[in-house]
CSV table of C-alpha atoms in Angstrom, one decimal:
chain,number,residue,atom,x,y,z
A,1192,UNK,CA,60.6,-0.9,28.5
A,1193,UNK,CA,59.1,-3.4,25.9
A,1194,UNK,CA,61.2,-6.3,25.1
A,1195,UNK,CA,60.8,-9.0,23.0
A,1196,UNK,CA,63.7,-11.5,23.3
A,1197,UNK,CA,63.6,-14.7,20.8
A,1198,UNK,CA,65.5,-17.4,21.1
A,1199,UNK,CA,68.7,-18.3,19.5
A,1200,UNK,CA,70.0,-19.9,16.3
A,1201,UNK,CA,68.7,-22.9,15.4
A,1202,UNK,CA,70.4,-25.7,12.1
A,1203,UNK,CA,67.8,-28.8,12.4
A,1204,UNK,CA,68.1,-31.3,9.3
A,1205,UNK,CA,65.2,-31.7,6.7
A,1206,UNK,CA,61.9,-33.7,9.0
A,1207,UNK,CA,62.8,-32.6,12.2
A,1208,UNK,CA,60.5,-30.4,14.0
A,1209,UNK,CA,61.4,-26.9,15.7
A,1210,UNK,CA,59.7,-24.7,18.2
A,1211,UNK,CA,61.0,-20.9,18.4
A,1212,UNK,CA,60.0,-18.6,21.2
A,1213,UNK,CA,59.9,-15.3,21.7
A,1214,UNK,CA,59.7,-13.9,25.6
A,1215,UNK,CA,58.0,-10.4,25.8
A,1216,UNK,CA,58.5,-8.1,29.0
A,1217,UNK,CA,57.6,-4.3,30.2
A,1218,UNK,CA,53.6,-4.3,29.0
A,1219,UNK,CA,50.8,-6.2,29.5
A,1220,UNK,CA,51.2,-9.4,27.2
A,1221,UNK,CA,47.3,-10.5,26.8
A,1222,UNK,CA,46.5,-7.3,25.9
A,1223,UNK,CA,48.1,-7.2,22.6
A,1224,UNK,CA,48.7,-9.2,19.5
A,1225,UNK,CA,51.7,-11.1,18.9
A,1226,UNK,CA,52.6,-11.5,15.2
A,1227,UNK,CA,55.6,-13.8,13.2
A,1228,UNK,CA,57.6,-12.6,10.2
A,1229,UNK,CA,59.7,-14.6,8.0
A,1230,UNK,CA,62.3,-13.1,6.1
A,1231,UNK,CA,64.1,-15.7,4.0
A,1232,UNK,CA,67.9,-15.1,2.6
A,1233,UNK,CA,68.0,-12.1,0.8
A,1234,UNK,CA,64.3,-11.6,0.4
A,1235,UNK,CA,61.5,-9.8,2.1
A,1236,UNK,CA,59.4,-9.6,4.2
A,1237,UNK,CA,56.4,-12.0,4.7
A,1238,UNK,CA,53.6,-12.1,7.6
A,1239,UNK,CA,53.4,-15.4,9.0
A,1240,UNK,CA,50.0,-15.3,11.4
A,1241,UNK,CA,49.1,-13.9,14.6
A,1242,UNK,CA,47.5,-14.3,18.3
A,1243,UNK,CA,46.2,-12.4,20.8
A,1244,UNK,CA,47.1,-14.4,24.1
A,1245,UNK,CA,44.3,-13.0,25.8
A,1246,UNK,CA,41.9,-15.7,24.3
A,1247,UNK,CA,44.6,-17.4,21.9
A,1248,UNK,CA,42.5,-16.4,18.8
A,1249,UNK,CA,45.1,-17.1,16.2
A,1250,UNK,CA,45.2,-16.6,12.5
A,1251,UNK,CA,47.1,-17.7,10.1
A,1252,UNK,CA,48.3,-15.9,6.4
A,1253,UNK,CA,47.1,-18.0,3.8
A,1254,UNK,CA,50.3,-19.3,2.3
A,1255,UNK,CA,51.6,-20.5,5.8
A,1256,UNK,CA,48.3,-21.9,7.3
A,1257,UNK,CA,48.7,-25.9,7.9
A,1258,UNK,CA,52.3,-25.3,7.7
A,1259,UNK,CA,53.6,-23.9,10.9
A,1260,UNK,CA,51.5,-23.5,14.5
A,1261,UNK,CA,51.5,-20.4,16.7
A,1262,UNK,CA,50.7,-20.8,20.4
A,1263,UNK,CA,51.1,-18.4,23.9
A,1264,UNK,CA,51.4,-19.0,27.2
A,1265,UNK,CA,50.2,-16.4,29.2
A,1266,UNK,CA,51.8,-17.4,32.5
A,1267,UNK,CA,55.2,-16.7,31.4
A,1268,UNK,CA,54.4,-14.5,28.9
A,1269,UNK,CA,56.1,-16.0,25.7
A,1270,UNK,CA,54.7,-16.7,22.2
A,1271,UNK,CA,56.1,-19.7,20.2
A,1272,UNK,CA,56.7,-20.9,16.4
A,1273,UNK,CA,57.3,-24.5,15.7
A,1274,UNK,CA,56.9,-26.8,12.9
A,1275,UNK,CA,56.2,-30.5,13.2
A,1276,UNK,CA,58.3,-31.2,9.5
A,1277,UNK,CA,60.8,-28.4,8.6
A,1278,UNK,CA,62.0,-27.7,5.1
A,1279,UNK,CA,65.2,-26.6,3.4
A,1280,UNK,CA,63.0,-23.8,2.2
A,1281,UNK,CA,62.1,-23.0,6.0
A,1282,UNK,CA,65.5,-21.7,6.0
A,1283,UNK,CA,65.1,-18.1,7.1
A,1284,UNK,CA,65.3,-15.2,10.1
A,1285,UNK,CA,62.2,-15.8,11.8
A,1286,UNK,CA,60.8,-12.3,14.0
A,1287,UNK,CA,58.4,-12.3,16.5
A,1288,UNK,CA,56.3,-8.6,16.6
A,1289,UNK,CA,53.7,-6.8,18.6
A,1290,UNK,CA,50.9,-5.4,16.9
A,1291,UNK,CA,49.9,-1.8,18.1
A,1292,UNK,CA,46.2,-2.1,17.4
A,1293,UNK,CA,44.1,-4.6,16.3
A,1294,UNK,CA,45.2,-7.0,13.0
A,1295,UNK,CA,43.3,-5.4,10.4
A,1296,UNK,CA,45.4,-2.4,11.1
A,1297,UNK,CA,48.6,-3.9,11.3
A,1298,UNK,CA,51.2,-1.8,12.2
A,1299,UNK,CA,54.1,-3.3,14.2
A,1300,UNK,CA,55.6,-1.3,17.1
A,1301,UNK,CA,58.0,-3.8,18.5
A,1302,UNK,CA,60.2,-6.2,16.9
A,1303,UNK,CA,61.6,-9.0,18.5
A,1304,UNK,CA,65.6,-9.6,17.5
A,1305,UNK,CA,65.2,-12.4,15.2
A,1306,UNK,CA,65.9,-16.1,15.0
A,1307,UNK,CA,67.9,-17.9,12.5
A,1308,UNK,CA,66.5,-21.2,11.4
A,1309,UNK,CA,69.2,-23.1,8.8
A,1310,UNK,CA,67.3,-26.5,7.7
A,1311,UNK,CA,69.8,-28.5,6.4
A,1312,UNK,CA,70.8,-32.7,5.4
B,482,UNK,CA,55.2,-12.1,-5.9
B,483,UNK,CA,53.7,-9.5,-3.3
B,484,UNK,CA,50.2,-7.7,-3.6
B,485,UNK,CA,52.3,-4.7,-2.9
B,486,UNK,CA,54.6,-3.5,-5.5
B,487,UNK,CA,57.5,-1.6,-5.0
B,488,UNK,CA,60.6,-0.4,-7.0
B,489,UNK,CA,63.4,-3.0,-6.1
B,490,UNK,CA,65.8,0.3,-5.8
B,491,UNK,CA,66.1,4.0,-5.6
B,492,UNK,CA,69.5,5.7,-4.9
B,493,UNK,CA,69.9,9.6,-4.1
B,494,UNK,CA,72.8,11.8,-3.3
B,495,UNK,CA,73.8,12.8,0.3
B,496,UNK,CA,71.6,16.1,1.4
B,497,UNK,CA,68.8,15.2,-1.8
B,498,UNK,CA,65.0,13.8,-1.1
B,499,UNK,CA,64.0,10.8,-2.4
B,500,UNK,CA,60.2,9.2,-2.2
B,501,UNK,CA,59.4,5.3,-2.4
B,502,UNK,CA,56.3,4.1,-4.0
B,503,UNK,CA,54.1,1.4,-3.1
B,504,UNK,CA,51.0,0.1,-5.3
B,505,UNK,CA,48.1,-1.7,-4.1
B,506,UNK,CA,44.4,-2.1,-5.0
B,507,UNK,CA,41.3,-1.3,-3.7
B,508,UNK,CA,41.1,-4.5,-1.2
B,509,UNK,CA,44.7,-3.0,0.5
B,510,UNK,CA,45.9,-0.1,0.5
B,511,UNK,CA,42.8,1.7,-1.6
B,512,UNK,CA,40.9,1.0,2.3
B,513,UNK,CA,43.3,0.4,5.0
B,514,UNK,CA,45.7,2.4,6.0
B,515,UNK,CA,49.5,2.0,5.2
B,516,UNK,CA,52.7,1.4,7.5
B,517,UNK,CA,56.2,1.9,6.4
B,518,UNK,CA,59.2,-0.1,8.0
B,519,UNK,CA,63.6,0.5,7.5
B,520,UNK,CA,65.4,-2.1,8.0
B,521,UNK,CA,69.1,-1.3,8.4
B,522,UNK,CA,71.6,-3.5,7.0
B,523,UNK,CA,71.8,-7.0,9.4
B,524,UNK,CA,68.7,-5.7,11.9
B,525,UNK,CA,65.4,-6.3,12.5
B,526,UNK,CA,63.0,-3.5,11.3
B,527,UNK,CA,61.8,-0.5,12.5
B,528,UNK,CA,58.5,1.3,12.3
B,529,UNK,CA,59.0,4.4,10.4
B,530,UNK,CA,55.1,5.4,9.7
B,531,UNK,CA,52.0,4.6,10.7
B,532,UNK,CA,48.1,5.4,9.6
B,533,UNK,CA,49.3,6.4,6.0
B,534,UNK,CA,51.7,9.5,7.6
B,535,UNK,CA,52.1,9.2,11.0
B,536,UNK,CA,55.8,9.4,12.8
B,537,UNK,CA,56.5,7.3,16.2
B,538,UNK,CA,58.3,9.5,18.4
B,539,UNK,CA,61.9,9.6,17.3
B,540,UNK,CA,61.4,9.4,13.9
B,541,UNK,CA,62.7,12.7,12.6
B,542,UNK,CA,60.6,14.9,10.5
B,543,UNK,CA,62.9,14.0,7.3
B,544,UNK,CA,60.5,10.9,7.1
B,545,UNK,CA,57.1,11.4,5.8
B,546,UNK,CA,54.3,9.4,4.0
B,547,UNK,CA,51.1,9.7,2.2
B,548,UNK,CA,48.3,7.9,0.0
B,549,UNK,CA,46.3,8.6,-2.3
B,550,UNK,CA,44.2,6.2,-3.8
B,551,UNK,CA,45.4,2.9,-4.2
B,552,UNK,CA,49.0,4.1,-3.6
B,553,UNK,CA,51.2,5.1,-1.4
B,554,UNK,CA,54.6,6.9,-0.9
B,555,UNK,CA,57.7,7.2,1.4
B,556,UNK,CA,59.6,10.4,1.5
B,557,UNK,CA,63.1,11.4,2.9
B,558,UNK,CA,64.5,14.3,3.0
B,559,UNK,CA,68.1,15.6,3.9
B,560,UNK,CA,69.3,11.8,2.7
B,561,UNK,CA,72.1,10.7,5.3
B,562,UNK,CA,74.6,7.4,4.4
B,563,UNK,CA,73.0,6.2,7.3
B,564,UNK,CA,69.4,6.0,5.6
B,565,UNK,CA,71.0,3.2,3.2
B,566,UNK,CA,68.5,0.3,4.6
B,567,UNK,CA,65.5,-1.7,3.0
B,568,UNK,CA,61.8,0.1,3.5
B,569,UNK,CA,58.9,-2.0,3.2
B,570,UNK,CA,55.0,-0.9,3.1
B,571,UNK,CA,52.7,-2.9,4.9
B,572,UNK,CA,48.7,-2.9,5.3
B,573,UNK,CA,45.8,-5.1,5.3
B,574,UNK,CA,44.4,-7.1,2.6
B,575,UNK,CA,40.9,-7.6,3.1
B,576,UNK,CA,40.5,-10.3,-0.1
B,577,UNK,CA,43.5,-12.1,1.9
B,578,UNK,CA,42.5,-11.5,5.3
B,579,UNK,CA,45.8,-11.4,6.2
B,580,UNK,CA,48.4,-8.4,6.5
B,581,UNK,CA,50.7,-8.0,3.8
B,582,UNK,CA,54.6,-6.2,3.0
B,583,UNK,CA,55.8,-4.9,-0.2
B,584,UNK,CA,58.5,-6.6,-1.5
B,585,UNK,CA,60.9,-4.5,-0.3
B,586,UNK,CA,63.3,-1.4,-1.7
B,587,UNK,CA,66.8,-0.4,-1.1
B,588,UNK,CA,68.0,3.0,-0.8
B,589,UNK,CA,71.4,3.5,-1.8
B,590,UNK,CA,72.8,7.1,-0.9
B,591,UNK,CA,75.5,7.8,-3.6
């Protein structure tokens, strides 16, 4: 059975930094894409990037690249978020998703539980 | 403001069909092929159709999709209480090079 499991809550204040993770079990994790999605308070939903942790090609959505870094490791299968200066307005559920097929055709089969990030003085 | 536009609600009575729209362009959805997520109230989403009208098994036959052109729509049939949930679109923008969601609509089953 596929499982991605993220990690729990997190409330950080405004300059701290934050790194979420998201362990994936039951298939072969180099072999597909991991993906993040932010969904802020009552809002949508908004593709963050994506790597395949078979080479750790990773690419970012325009709006968040330079603002958050996406990383794997392999040997215990698990991809991270983190930011080096968080935001009030990085206050949002924060999913970690496998890709089906490759990015260009990005349909998302798997869905990790979500983690809460509440940025806050 | 998303590339994808869709109504911000539709509501439906109990046993009725409904369809959700979602407008693109010619660098999304006009090329690539569409994806259509629920998200149920306080979960994370759940793939409801792939490759423009494709179901994952389990999804009942009371969900389809199509496109045509730069568009693309959700149906459901048979609407059950337990449909009320956000649906989002999603595809690739190849101007962006980055996927992309609709904003989002909710489905209110009166």
């Amino acid at each position: 059975e596929v499982q991605l499991v993220q990690s729990g809550a997190e409330v950080k204040k405004p300059g701290e930094s934050l790194k979420i993770s998201c362990k994936t079990s039951g298939y072969s994790f180099t072999s597909y894409w991991i993906g993040w999605v932010r969904q802020m308070p009552g809002k949508g939903l908004e593709w963050m990037g994506i790597i395949y942790p078979g080479d750790s090609d990773t690419r970012y959505s325009p709006s968040f690249q330079g603002q958050v870094t996406i990383s794997a490791d392999k040997s215990i299968s698990t991809a991270y978020l983190q930011w080096s200066s968080l935001k009030a307005s990085d206050t949002a559920m924060y999913y970690c998703v496998r890709l089906r097929t490759v990015p260009d055709i990005p349909i998302v089969d798997y869905w990790g539980q979500g983690t809460l990030v509440t940025v806050s003085s | 403001q998303s590339v994808l536009t869709q109504p911000p609600s539709v509501s439906a009575a109990p046993g009725q069909k409904v369809t959700i729209s979602c407008s693109g362009s010619s660098s999304n959805i006009g090329n690539n092929y569409v994806s259509w997520y629920q998200q149920l109230p306080g979960t994370a989403p759940k793939l409801l159709i792939y490759d423009n009208n494709k179901r994952p098994s389990g999804i009942p036959d009371r969900f389809s999709g199509s496109k045509s052109g730069t568009s693309a729509t959700l149906g459901i049939t048979g609407l059950q209480t337990g449909d009320e949930a956000d649906y989002y679109c999603g595809t690739w923008d190849s101007s962006l090079s980055a996927a992309v969601f609709g904003g989002g609509t909710q489905l209110t089953v009166l």
